[in-house]
Each structure stands twice: as C-alpha cells, then as structure tokens.
mmCIF file of N, CA and C in Angstrom:
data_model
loop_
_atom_site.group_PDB
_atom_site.id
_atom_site.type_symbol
_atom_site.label_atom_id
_atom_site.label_comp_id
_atom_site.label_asym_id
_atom_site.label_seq_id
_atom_site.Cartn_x
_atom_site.Cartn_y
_atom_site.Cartn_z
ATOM 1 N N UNK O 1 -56.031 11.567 -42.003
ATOM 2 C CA UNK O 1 -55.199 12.748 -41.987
ATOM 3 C C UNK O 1 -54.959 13.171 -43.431
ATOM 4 N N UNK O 2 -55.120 14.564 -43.818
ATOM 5 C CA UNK O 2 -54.479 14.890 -45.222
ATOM 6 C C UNK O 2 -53.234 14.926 -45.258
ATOM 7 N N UNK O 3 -52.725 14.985 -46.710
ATOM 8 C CA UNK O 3 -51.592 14.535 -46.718
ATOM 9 C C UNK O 3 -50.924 15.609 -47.877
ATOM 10 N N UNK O 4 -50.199 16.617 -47.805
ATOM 11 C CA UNK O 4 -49.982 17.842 -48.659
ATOM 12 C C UNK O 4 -48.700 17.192 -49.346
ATOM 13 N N UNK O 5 -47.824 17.829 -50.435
ATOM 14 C CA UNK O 5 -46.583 17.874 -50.261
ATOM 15 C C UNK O 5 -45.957 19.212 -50.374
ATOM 16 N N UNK O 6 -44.601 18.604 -50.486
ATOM 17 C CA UNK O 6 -43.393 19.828 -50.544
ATOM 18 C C UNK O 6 -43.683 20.375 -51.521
ATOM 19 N N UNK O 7 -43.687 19.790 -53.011
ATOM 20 C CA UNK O 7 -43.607 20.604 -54.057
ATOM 21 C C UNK O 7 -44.258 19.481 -54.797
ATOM 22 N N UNK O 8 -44.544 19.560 -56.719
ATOM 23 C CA UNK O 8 -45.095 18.813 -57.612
ATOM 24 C C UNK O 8 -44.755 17.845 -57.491
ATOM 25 N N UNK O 9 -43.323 17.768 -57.753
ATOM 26 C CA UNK O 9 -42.312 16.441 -58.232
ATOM 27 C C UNK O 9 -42.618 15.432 -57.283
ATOM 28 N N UNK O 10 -42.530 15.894 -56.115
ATOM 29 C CA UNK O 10 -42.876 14.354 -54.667
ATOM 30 C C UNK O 10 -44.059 14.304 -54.630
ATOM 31 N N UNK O 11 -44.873 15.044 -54.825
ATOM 32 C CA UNK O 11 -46.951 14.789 -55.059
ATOM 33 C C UNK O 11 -46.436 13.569 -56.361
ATOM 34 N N UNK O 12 -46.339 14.182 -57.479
ATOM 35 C CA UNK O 12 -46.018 13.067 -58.363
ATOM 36 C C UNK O 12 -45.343 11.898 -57.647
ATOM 37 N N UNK O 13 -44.095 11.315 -57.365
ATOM 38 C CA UNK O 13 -43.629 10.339 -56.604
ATOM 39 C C UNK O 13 -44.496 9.782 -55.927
ATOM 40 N N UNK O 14 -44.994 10.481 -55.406
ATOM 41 C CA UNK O 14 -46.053 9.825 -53.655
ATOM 42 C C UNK O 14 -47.376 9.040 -54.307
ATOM 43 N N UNK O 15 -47.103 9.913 -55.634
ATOM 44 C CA UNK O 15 -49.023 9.543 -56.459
ATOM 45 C C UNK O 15 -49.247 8.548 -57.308
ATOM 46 N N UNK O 16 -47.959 8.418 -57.806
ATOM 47 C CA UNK O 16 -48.059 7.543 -59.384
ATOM 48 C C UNK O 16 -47.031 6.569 -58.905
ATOM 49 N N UNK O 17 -46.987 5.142 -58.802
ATOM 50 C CA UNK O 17 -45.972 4.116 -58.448
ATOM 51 C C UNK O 17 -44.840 4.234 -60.163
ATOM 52 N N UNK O 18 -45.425 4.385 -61.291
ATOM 53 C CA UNK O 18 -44.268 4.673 -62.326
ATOM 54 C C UNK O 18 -43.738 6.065 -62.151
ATOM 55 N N UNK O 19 -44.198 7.192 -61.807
ATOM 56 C CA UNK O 19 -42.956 7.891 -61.427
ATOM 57 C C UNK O 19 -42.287 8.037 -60.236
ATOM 58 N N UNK O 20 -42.567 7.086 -59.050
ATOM 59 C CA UNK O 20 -41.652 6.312 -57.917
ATOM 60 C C UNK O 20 -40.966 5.574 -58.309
ATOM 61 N N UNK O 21 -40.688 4.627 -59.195
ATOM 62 C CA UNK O 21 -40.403 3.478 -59.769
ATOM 63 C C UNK O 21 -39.055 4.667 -60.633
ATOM 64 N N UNK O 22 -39.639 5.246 -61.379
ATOM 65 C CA UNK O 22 -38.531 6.184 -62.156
ATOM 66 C C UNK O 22 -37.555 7.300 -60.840
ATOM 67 N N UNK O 23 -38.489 7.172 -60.026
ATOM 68 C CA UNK O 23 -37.165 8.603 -59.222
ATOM 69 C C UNK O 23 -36.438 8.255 -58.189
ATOM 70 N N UNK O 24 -36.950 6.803 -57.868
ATOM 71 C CA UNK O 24 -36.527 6.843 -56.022
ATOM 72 C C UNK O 24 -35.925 5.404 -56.629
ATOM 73 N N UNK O 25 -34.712 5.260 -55.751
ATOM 74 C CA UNK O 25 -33.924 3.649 -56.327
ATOM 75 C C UNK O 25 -34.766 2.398 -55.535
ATOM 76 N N UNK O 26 -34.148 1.440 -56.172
ATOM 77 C CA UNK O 26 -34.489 0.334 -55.271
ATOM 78 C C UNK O 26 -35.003 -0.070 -54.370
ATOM 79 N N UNK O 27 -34.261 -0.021 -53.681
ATOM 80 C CA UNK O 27 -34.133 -0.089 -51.722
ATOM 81 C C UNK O 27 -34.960 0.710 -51.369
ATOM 82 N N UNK O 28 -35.798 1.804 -51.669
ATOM 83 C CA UNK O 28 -36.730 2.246 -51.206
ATOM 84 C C UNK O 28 -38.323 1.429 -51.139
ATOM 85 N N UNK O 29 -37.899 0.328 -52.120
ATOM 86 C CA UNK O 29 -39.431 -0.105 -52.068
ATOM 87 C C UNK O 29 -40.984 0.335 -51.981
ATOM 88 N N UNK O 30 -40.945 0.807 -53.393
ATOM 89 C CA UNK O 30 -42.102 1.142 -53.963
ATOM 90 C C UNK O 30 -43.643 0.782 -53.286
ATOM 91 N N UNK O 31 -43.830 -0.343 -53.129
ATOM 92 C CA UNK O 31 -44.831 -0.777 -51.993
ATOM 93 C C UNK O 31 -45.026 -0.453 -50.943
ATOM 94 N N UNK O 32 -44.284 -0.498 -50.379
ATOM 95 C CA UNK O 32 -43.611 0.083 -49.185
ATOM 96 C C UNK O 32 -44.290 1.343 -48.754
ATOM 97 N N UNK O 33 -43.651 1.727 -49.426
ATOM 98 C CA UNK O 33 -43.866 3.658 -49.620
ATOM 99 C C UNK O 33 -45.792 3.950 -49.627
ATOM 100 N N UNK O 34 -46.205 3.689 -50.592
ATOM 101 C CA UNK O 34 -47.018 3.572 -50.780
ATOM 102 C C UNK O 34 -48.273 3.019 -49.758
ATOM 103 N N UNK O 35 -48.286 1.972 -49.119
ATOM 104 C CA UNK O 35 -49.008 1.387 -47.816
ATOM 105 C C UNK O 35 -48.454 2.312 -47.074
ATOM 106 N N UNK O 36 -47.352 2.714 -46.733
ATOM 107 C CA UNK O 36 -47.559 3.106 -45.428
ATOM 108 C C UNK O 36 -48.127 4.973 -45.792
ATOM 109 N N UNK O 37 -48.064 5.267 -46.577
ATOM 110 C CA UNK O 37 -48.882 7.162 -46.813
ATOM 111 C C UNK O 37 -50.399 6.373 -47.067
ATOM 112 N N UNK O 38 -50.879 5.316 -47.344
ATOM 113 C CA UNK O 38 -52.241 4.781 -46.906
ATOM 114 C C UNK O 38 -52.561 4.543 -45.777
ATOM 115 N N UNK O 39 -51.867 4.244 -44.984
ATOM 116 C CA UNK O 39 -51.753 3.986 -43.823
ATOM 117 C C UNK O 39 -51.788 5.021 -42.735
ATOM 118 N N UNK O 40 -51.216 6.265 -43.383
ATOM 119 C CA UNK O 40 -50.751 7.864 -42.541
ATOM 120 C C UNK O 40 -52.084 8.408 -42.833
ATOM 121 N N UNK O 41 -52.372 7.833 -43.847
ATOM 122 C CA UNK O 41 -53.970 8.956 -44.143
ATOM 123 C C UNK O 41 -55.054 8.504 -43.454
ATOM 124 N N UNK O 42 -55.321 7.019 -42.858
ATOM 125 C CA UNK O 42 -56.412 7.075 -42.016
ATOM 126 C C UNK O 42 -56.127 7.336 -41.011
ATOM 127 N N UNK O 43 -55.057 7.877 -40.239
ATOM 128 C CA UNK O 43 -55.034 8.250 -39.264
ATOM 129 C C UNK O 43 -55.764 9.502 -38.626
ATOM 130 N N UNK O 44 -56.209 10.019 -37.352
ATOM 131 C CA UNK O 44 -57.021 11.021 -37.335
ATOM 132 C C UNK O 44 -55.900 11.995 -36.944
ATOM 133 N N UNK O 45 -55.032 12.049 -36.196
ATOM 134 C CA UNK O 45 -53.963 13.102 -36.139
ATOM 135 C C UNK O 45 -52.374 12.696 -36.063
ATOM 136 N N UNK O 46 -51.921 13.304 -35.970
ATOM 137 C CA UNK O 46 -50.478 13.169 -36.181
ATOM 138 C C UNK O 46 -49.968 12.052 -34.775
ATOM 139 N N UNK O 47 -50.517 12.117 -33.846
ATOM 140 C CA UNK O 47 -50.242 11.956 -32.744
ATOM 141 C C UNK O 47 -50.535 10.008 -33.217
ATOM 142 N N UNK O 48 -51.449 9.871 -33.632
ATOM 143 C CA UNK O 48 -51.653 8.468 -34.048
ATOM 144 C C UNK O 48 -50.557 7.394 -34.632
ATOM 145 N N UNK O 49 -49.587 8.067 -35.307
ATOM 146 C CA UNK O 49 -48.712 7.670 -35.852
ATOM 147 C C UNK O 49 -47.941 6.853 -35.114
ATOM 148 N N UNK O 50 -47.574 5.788 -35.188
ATOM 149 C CA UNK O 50 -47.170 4.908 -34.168
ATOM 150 C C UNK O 50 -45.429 5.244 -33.897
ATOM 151 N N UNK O 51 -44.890 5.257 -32.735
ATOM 152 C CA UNK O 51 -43.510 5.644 -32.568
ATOM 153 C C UNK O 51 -42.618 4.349 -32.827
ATOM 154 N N UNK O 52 -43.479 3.207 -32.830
ATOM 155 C CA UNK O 52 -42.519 1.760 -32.876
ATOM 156 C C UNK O 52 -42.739 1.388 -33.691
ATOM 157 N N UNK O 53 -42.272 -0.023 -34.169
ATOM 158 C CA UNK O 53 -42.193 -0.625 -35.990
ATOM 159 C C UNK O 53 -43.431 -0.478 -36.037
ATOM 160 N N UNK O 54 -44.184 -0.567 -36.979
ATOM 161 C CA UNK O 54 -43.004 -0.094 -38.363
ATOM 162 C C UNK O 54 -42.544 0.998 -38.885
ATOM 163 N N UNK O 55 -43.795 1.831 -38.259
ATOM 164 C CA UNK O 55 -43.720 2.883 -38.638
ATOM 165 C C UNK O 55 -42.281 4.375 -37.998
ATOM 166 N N UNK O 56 -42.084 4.091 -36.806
ATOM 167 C CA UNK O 56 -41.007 4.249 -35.986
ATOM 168 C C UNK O 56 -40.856 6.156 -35.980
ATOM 169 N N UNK O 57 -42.021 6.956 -36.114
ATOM 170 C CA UNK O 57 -42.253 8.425 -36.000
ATOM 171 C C UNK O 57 -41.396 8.820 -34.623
ATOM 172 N N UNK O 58 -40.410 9.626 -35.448
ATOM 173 C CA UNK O 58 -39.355 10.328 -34.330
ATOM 174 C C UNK O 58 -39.059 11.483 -35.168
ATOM 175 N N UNK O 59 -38.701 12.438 -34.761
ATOM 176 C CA UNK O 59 -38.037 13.782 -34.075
ATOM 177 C C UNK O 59 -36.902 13.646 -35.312
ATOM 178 N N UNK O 60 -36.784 14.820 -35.690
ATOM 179 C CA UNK O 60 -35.492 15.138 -36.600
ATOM 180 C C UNK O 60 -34.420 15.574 -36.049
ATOM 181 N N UNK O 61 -33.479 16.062 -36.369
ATOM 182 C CA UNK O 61 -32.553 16.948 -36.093
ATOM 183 C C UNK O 61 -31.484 17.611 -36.575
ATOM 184 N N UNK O 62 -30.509 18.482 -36.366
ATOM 185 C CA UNK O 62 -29.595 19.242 -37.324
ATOM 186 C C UNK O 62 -30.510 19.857 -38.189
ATOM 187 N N UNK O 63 -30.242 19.712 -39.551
ATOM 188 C CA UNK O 63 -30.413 20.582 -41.009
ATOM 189 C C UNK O 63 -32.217 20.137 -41.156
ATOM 190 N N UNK O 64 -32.368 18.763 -40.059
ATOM 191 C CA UNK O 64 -34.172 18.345 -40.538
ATOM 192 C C UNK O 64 -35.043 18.832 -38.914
ATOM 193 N N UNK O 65 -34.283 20.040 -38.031
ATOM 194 C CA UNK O 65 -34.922 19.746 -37.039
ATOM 195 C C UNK O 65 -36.341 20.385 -37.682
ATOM 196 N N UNK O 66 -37.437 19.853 -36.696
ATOM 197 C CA UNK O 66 -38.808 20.795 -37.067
ATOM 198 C C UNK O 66 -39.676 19.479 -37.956
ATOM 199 N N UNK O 67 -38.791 18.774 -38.194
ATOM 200 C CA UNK O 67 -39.793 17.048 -39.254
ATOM 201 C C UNK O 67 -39.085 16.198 -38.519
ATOM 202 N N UNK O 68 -40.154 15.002 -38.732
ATOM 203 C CA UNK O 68 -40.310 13.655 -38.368
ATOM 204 C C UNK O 68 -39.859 13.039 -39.271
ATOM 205 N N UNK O 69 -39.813 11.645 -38.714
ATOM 206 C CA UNK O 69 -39.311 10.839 -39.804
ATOM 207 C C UNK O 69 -40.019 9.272 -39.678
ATOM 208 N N UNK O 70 -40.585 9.011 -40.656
ATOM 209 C CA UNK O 70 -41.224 7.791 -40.446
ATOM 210 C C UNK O 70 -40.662 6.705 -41.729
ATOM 211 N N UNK O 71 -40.527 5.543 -41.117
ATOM 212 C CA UNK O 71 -39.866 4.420 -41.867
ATOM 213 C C UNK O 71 -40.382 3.884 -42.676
ATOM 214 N N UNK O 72 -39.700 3.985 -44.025
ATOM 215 C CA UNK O 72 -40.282 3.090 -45.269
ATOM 216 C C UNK O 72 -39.619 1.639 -45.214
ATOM 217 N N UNK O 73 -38.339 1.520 -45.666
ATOM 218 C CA UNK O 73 -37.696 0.397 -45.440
ATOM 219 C C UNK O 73 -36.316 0.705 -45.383
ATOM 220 N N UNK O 74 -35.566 -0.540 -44.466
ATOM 221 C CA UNK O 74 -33.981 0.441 -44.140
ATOM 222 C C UNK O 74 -33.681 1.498 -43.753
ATOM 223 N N UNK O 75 -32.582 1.974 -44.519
ATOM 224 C CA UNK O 75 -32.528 3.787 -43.567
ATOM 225 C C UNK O 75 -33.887 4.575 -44.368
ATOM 226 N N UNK O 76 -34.651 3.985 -45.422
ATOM 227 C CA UNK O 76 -35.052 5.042 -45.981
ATOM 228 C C UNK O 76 -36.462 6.035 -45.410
ATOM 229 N N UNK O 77 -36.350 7.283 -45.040
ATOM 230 C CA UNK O 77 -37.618 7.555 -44.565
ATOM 231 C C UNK O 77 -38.561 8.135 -45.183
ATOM 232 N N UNK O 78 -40.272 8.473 -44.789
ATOM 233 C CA UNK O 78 -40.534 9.587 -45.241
ATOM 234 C C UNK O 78 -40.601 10.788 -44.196
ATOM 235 N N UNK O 79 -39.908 11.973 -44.748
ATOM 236 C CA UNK O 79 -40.086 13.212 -43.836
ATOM 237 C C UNK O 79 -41.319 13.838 -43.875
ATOM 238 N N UNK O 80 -41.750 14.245 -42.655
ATOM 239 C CA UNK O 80 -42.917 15.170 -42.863
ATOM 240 C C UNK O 80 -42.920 16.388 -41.558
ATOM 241 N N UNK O 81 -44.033 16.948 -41.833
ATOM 242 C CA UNK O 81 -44.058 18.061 -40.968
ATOM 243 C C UNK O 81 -45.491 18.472 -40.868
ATOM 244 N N UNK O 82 -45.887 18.695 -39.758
ATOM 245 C CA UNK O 82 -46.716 19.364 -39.530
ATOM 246 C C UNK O 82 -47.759 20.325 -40.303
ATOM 247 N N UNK O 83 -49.336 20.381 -40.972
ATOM 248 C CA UNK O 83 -49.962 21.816 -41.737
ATOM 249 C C UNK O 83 -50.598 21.875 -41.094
ATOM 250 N N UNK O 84 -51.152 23.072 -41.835
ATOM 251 C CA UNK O 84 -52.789 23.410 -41.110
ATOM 252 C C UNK O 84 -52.360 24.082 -39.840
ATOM 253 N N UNK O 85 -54.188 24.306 -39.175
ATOM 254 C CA UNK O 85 -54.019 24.759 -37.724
ATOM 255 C C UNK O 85 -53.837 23.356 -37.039
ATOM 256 N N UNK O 86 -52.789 23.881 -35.623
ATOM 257 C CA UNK O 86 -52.686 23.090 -34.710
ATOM 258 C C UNK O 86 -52.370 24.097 -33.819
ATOM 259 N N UNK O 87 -52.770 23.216 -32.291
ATOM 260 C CA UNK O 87 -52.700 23.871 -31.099
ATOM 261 C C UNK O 87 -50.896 23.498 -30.848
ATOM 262 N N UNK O 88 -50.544 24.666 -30.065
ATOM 263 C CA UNK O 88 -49.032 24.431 -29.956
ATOM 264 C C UNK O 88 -48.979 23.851 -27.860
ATOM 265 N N UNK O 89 -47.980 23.526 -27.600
ATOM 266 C CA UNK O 89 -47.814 23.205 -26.271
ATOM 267 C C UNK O 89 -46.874 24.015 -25.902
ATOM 268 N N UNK O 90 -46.692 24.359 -24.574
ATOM 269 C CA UNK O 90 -46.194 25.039 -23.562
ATOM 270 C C UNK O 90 -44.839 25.270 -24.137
ATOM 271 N N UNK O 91 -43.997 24.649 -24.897
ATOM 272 C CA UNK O 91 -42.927 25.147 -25.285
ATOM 273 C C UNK O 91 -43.287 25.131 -26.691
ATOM 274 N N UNK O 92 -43.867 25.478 -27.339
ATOM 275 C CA UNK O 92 -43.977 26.162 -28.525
ATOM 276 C C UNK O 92 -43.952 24.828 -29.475
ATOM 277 N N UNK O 93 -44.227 23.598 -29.630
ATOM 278 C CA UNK O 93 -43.997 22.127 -29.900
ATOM 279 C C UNK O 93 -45.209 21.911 -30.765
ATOM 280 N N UNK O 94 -45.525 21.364 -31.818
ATOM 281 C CA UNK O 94 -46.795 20.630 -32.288
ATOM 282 C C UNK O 94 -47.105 20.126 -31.235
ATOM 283 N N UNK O 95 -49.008 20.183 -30.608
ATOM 284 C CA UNK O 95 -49.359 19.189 -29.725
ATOM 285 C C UNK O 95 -50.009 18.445 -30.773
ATOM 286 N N UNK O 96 -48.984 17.617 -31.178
ATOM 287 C CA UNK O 96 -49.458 15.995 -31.983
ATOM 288 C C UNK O 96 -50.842 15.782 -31.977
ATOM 289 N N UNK O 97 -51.479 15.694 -31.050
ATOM 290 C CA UNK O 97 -52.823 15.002 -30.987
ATOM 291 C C UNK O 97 -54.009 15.940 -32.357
ATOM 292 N N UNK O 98 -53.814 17.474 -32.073
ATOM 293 C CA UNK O 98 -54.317 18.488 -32.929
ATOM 294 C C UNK O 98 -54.009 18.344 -34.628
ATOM 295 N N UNK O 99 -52.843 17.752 -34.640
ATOM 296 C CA UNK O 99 -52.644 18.351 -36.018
ATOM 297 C C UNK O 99 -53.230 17.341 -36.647
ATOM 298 N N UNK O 100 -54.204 17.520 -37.901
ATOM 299 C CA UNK O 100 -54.708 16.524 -38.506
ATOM 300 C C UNK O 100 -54.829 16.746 -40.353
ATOM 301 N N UNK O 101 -53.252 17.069 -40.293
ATOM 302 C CA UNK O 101 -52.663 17.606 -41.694
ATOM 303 C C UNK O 101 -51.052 17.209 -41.704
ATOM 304 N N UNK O 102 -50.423 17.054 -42.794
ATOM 305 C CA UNK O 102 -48.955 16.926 -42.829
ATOM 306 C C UNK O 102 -48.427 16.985 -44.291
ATOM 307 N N UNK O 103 -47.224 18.002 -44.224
ATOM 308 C CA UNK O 103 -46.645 18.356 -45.744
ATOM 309 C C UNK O 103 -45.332 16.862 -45.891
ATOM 310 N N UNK O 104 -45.636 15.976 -46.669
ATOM 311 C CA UNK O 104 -44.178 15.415 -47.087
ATOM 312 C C UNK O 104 -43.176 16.013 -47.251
ATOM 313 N N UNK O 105 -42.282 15.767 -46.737
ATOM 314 C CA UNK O 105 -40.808 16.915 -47.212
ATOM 315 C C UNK O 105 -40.304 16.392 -48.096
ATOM 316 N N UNK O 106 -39.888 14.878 -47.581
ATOM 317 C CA UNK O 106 -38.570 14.333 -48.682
ATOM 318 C C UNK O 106 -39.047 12.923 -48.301
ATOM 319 N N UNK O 107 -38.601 12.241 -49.266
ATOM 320 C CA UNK O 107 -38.665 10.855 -49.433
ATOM 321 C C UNK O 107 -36.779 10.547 -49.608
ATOM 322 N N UNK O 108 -36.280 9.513 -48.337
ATOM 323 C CA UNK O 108 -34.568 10.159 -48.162
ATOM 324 C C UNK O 108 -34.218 9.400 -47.754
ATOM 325 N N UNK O 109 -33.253 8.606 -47.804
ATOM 326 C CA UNK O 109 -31.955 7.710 -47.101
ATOM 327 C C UNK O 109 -31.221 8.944 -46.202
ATOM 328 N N UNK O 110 -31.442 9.756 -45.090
ATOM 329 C CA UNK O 110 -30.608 10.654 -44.223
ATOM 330 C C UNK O 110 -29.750 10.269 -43.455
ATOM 331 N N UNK O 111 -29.228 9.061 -43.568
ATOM 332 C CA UNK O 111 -28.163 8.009 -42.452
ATOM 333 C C UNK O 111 -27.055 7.764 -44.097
ATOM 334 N N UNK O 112 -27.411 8.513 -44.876
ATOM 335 C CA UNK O 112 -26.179 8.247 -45.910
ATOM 336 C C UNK O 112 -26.131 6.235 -46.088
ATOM 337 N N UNK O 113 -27.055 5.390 -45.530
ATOM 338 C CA UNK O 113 -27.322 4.243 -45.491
ATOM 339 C C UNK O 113 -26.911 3.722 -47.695
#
C-alpha cells in the first residue's frame, strides 16, 4: 500500500528515526512506529490491516471522524485516512478492500493517555 502524508513535517517524522526521536516523546516508541508503517506498506489494501493486536484498525470519531486509528504503543496511534481512487459502498463508506493508498494524519496520544 502507498503511504502519503499530511504535510512535510510528519513525511519527515515517519522518514528519518532522528527527526522522530526529536519530535514525538518517549512513549511513542520510535521502533515501533516505524515496523509497523513497514508493515502498512506491504499490505495490498486498506482492508488488510488487521482490526486486532497489534495493529487494532478502528473507526475514529468526534473531531477524527472520517480516520482510523492504528496502534503504535499505548494510547499512542497512527491516524490515517483513506487516498487515491476507491470504490465507495452503499452508504457512502470507504469499501476498504479498494483502497490501496493512505494519507498519515497524525502521529497522537488522542485518549489524552
């Protein structure tokens, strides 16, 4: 799966472990992070993404509805969303299986954890 981002600054983060190491604290675990967007990229579509540990791909909501959230370590996630063409389903939904692109949003503790 390709793997876009939000903007420079998190391409940088996502790309270089010293400027992860410089932006994101601790508890996020640098390794971490890292295996698992290796891990997101051989996947063939979004739909692959496993819903249970480790990876734990679920559904946003409130201020993040519209992104997923997949587990780095602790509360911390990475957000993503949907690019590219994809076929939509009957209620207007990513059909997961199609999309075989995704923008990082945020790299985030969203449980205030």
């Amino acid at each position: 799966m390709l793997i876009g981002y939000r903007n420079e600054r998190l391409k940088r983060v996502c790309n270089s472990e010293e400027h992860a190491r410089k932006h994101l604290p601790d508890e996020v675990h640098v390794r971490t992070l890292f295996r698992r967007l290796k891990e997101i990229s051989a996947f063939d579509s979004f739909y692959e993404i496993p819903s249970d540990k480790p990876f734990r791909r679920h559904k946003l909501k409130g201020k993040r509805k519209g992104e997923w959230g997949i587990t780095i370590r602790g509360g911390w996630r990475i957000c993503i969303v949907p690019a590219g063409e994809y076929e939509m389903d009957d209620s207007r939904h990513p059909l997961l299986s199609t999309v075989r692109s995704i923008i990082v949003t945020d790299i985030i503790d969203y449980h205030g954890g």
